[in-house]
Short mmCIF file of C-alpha atoms in Angstrom, two decimals:
data_model
loop_
_atom_site.label_atom_id
_atom_site.label_comp_id
_atom_site.label_asym_id
_atom_site.label_seq_id
_atom_site.Cartn_x
_atom_site.Cartn_y
_atom_site.Cartn_z
CA LYS U 24 -0.12 -0.09 -0.07
CA ASN U 25 1.30 3.32 -0.91
CA GLU U 26 1.10 6.30 1.25
CA VAL U 27 1.39 9.85 0.17
CA GLU U 28 2.27 12.65 2.46
CA GLN U 29 2.11 16.25 1.75
CA SER U 30 3.55 19.33 3.69
CA PRO U 31 2.44 21.76 4.63
CA GLN U 32 -1.21 21.26 5.03
CA ASN U 33 -1.93 24.93 4.77
CA LEU U 34 0.19 27.73 3.42
CA THR U 35 -0.41 31.46 3.32
CA ALA U 36 1.84 33.53 1.35
CA GLN U 37 2.36 37.30 0.27
CA GLU U 38 1.96 37.91 -3.39
CA GLY U 39 5.38 37.62 -5.13
CA GLU U 40 6.74 35.04 -2.72
CA PHE U 41 8.31 31.68 -3.69
CA ILE U 42 6.34 28.78 -2.67
CA THR U 43 7.33 25.25 -2.14
CA ILE U 44 5.03 22.10 -1.52
CA ASN U 45 6.51 18.90 -0.47
CA CYS U 46 5.34 15.38 -1.29
CA SER U 47 6.77 12.14 -0.07
CA TYR U 48 5.58 8.47 -0.86
CA SER U 49 6.43 5.15 0.79
CA VAL U 50 6.58 2.69 -2.19
CA GLY U 51 8.34 2.79 -5.47
CA ILE U 52 6.25 4.36 -8.23
CA SER U 53 6.20 4.83 -12.10
CA ALA U 54 4.94 8.37 -12.11
CA LEU U 55 3.91 11.20 -9.82
CA HIS U 56 1.37 13.85 -10.53
CA TRP U 57 0.73 17.38 -9.17
CA LEU U 58 -2.76 18.42 -9.46
CA GLN U 59 -4.65 21.66 -8.72
CA GLN U 60 -8.18 21.88 -7.27
CA HIS U 61 -10.12 25.12 -7.17
CA PRO U 62 -12.97 25.83 -4.78
CA GLY U 63 -15.35 24.64 -7.25
CA GLY U 64 -13.99 21.32 -6.83
CA GLY U 65 -12.78 20.51 -10.34
CA ILE U 66 -9.21 18.82 -10.74
CA VAL U 67 -6.71 19.97 -13.18
CA SER U 68 -3.52 18.18 -13.91
CA LEU U 69 -0.49 20.33 -13.68
CA PHE U 70 2.38 17.94 -14.14
CA MET U 71 3.09 14.28 -14.46
CA LEU U 72 6.81 13.20 -13.93
CA SER U 73 8.89 10.17 -13.40
CA SER U 74 12.15 11.83 -13.03
CA GLY U 75 14.06 15.10 -12.97
CA LYS U 76 12.31 18.42 -13.45
CA LYS U 77 9.47 19.91 -15.33
CA LYS U 78 8.66 23.64 -15.70
CA HIS U 79 5.42 25.23 -16.99
CA GLY U 80 5.22 28.99 -16.65
CA ARG U 81 5.80 30.00 -13.10
CA LEU U 82 5.34 26.34 -11.81
CA ILE U 83 8.46 24.07 -11.39
CA ALA U 84 8.14 20.29 -10.31
CA THR U 85 10.86 18.15 -9.30
CA ILE U 86 11.15 14.58 -8.37
CA ASN U 87 13.75 12.41 -6.58
CA ILE U 88 13.04 8.75 -7.12
CA GLN U 89 15.71 7.41 -4.73
CA GLU U 90 14.50 9.62 -1.78
CA LYS U 91 10.80 9.22 -2.84
CA HIS U 92 10.19 12.86 -2.79
CA SER U 93 8.77 15.51 -4.99
CA SER U 94 8.48 19.38 -4.68
CA LEU U 95 6.31 21.75 -6.46
CA HIS U 96 7.56 25.26 -6.57
CA ILE U 97 5.56 28.41 -7.50
CA THR U 98 7.83 31.47 -8.47
CA ALA U 99 6.39 35.02 -8.09
CA SER U 100 3.15 33.80 -6.43
CA HIS U 101 -0.23 35.46 -7.26
CA PRO U 102 -3.49 35.53 -5.58
CA ARG U 103 -5.00 33.49 -8.56
CA ASP U 104 -2.70 30.72 -7.38
CA SER U 105 -4.73 30.17 -4.34
CA ALA U 106 -6.10 26.65 -4.61
CA VAL U 107 -5.57 23.24 -3.20
CA TYR U 108 -2.49 21.47 -4.70
CA ILE U 109 -2.54 17.61 -4.57
CA CYS U 110 0.12 15.22 -4.98
CA ALA U 111 -0.80 11.85 -6.42
CA VAL U 112 1.19 8.76 -7.47
CA THR U 113 0.62 6.20 -10.24
CA TYR U 114 0.29 2.78 -8.23
CA GLY U 115 -0.86 -0.06 -10.12
CA ASN U 116 -3.85 0.86 -12.10
CA LYS U 117 -4.99 3.76 -10.11
CA LEU U 118 -3.76 7.01 -8.61
CA VAL U 119 -3.19 7.28 -4.80
CA PHE U 120 -3.67 10.87 -3.55
CA GLY U 121 -2.09 12.99 -0.87
CA ALA U 122 -4.33 15.15 1.35
CA GLY U 123 -3.53 18.16 -0.43
CA THR U 124 -1.99 21.56 0.56
CA ILE U 125 -4.46 24.60 0.82
CA LEU U 126 -2.46 27.59 -0.55
CA ARG U 127 -3.74 31.13 0.03
CA VAL U 128 -1.89 34.03 -1.64
CA LYS U 129 -2.56 37.47 -0.34
CA SER U 130 -2.13 40.53 -2.25
CA GLU I 17 -9.47 20.82 -26.43
CA PRO I 18 -11.31 17.61 -25.61
CA GLU I 19 -12.33 17.15 -22.08
CA VAL I 20 -14.18 14.78 -19.83
CA THR I 21 -17.69 15.89 -19.04
CA GLN I 22 -19.83 14.78 -16.11
CA THR I 23 -23.65 15.16 -15.36
CA PRO I 24 -25.36 16.14 -13.33
CA SER I 25 -23.06 18.78 -11.64
CA HIS I 26 -25.04 18.17 -8.36
CA GLN I 27 -27.63 15.49 -7.31
CA VAL I 28 -29.54 15.36 -4.23
CA THR I 29 -31.24 12.13 -3.25
CA GLN I 30 -32.99 10.49 -0.53
CA MET I 31 -31.24 7.80 1.41
CA GLY I 32 -31.96 4.36 -0.06
CA GLN I 33 -32.55 5.70 -3.58
CA GLU I 34 -30.69 4.67 -6.61
CA VAL I 35 -28.55 7.08 -8.40
CA ILE I 36 -26.71 7.05 -11.65
CA LEU I 37 -23.90 9.39 -12.20
CA ARG I 38 -22.77 10.01 -15.87
CA CYS I 39 -19.47 10.71 -17.41
CA VAL I 40 -18.45 11.21 -21.17
CA PRO I 41 -14.70 10.38 -21.32
CA ILE I 42 -12.26 11.84 -23.93
CA SER I 43 -13.34 9.94 -27.16
CA ASN I 44 -10.12 8.19 -27.91
CA HIS I 45 -9.40 7.11 -24.38
CA LEU I 46 -9.65 3.51 -23.32
CA TYR I 47 -9.26 3.53 -19.64
CA PHE I 48 -11.86 4.95 -17.32
CA TYR I 49 -11.93 5.77 -13.64
CA TRP I 50 -14.24 6.75 -10.79
CA TYR I 51 -12.80 8.56 -7.73
CA ARG I 52 -14.65 10.20 -5.03
CA GLN I 53 -13.87 12.92 -2.34
CA ILE I 54 -15.66 13.16 0.81
CA LEU I 55 -15.93 16.81 2.10
CA GLY I 56 -12.48 17.75 3.64
CA GLN I 57 -10.91 14.38 2.78
CA LYS I 58 -8.67 12.96 0.27
CA VAL I 59 -9.51 11.85 -3.26
CA GLU I 60 -9.95 8.12 -3.06
CA PHE I 61 -9.96 5.61 -5.93
CA LEU I 62 -13.15 3.61 -6.52
CA VAL I 63 -12.82 1.70 -9.76
CA SER I 64 -11.04 1.42 -13.04
CA PHE I 65 -12.62 0.05 -16.20
CA TYR I 66 -11.11 -1.24 -19.48
CA ASN I 67 -12.44 -3.30 -22.37
CA ASN I 68 -15.89 -3.43 -20.86
CA GLU I 69 -14.80 -4.92 -17.55
CA ILE I 70 -13.46 -3.78 -14.36
CA SER I 71 -9.94 -3.97 -14.03
CA GLU I 72 -9.33 -2.92 -10.38
CA LYS I 73 -11.63 -1.85 -7.47
CA SER I 74 -11.22 -0.44 -4.05
CA GLU I 75 -12.59 -1.76 -0.73
CA ILE I 76 -15.02 1.13 -1.06
CA PHE I 77 -16.56 -0.27 -4.18
CA ASP I 78 -18.85 -2.85 -2.70
CA ASP I 79 -22.01 -4.40 -4.08
CA GLN I 80 -23.91 -1.29 -3.84
CA PHE I 81 -21.74 0.19 -6.59
CA SER I 82 -21.59 -0.77 -10.26
CA VAL I 83 -20.19 0.82 -13.42
CA GLU I 84 -21.23 0.49 -16.97
CA ARG I 85 -20.39 1.81 -20.52
CA PRO I 86 -23.77 1.46 -21.94
CA ASP I 87 -22.71 2.68 -25.46
CA GLY I 88 -19.71 4.06 -27.07
CA SER I 89 -19.48 7.48 -25.23
CA ASN I 90 -20.93 7.18 -21.70
CA PHE I 91 -19.41 5.66 -18.63
CA THR I 92 -21.78 5.46 -15.61
CA LEU I 93 -21.43 4.92 -11.99
CA LYS I 94 -24.48 3.50 -10.21
CA ILE I 95 -25.13 3.38 -6.52
CA ARG I 96 -28.10 1.12 -5.87
CA SER I 97 -29.26 2.11 -2.41
CA THR I 98 -27.60 5.43 -1.27
CA LYS I 99 -26.45 5.98 2.36
CA LEU I 100 -25.65 9.14 4.06
CA GLU I 101 -21.91 8.23 3.87
CA ASP I 102 -22.19 8.23 0.05
CA SER I 103 -22.41 12.01 0.08
CA ALA I 104 -19.22 13.15 -1.83
CA MET I 105 -17.78 14.68 -4.93
CA TYR I 106 -17.50 11.99 -7.57
CA PHE I 107 -15.01 12.52 -10.32
CA CYS I 108 -14.60 10.60 -13.55
CA ALA I 109 -11.30 10.38 -15.33
CA SER I 110 -9.95 8.83 -18.44
CA SER I 111 -6.68 7.92 -19.98
CA THR I 112 -5.38 6.49 -23.09
CA GLY I 113 -3.39 3.78 -21.20
CA THR I 114 -2.31 2.72 -17.84
CA SER I 115 1.39 2.93 -18.09
CA SER I 116 3.35 5.86 -16.25
CA TYR I 117 3.34 7.96 -19.51
CA ASN I 118 -0.35 7.99 -19.59
CA GLU I 119 -2.00 11.09 -18.05
CA GLN I 120 -5.47 10.86 -16.60
CA PHE I 121 -7.87 13.60 -17.29
CA PHE I 122 -10.47 14.47 -14.78
CA GLY I 123 -14.11 15.68 -15.40
CA PRO I 124 -15.53 18.51 -13.19
CA GLY I 125 -17.14 16.15 -10.80
CA THR I 126 -20.61 15.63 -9.51
CA ARG I 127 -21.53 16.71 -5.95
CA LEU I 128 -23.82 14.01 -4.52
CA THR I 129 -25.82 14.88 -1.51
CA VAL I 130 -27.73 12.04 0.29
CA LEU I 131 -30.45 13.21 2.67
#
């Protein structure tokens, strides 16, 4: 059984700050996903990665397979980045989700 | 851009009633999933479906639940006799495959409220 842990649970930042959200998992995986969930509930995929680093705009995701750890970074944060960020891992034929990090960016 | 759609967006039902949640996956996708999220909790896997049969299901997916692909486009989740604890957001997802290189695309969810 794969456990996915995220930290922090809640994060409040000022606009412009650099943000890091961490994810660790207990069992070897083939891929890790970072997802974004807005207050309305819909889930949007941000990244899927199995090694190294990916960048999309102000978002950067890294993964260290040996340490079973991934980070999501947001540079120059903006109030519109306020959402729940969820880490999930591909485990067998399904995704196993972390509890999510509630991010609030204040202007 | 193709997207997964779900209907209804919100379903209110009485305990003991049957509900059917509907999903239209992306048209060239072959693998389909249902997840649920109880308010304030993690998203949980319910079931995966491929080639007209269940490929994996969780402990949550008991005899009260069933899935079906009744035609070439819809993918449904049926709850036969709803309980209060079935109240949750239900997400459908689809992918082209199950390997680590196949991203799952999520629908907007159906909020089920059981009274």
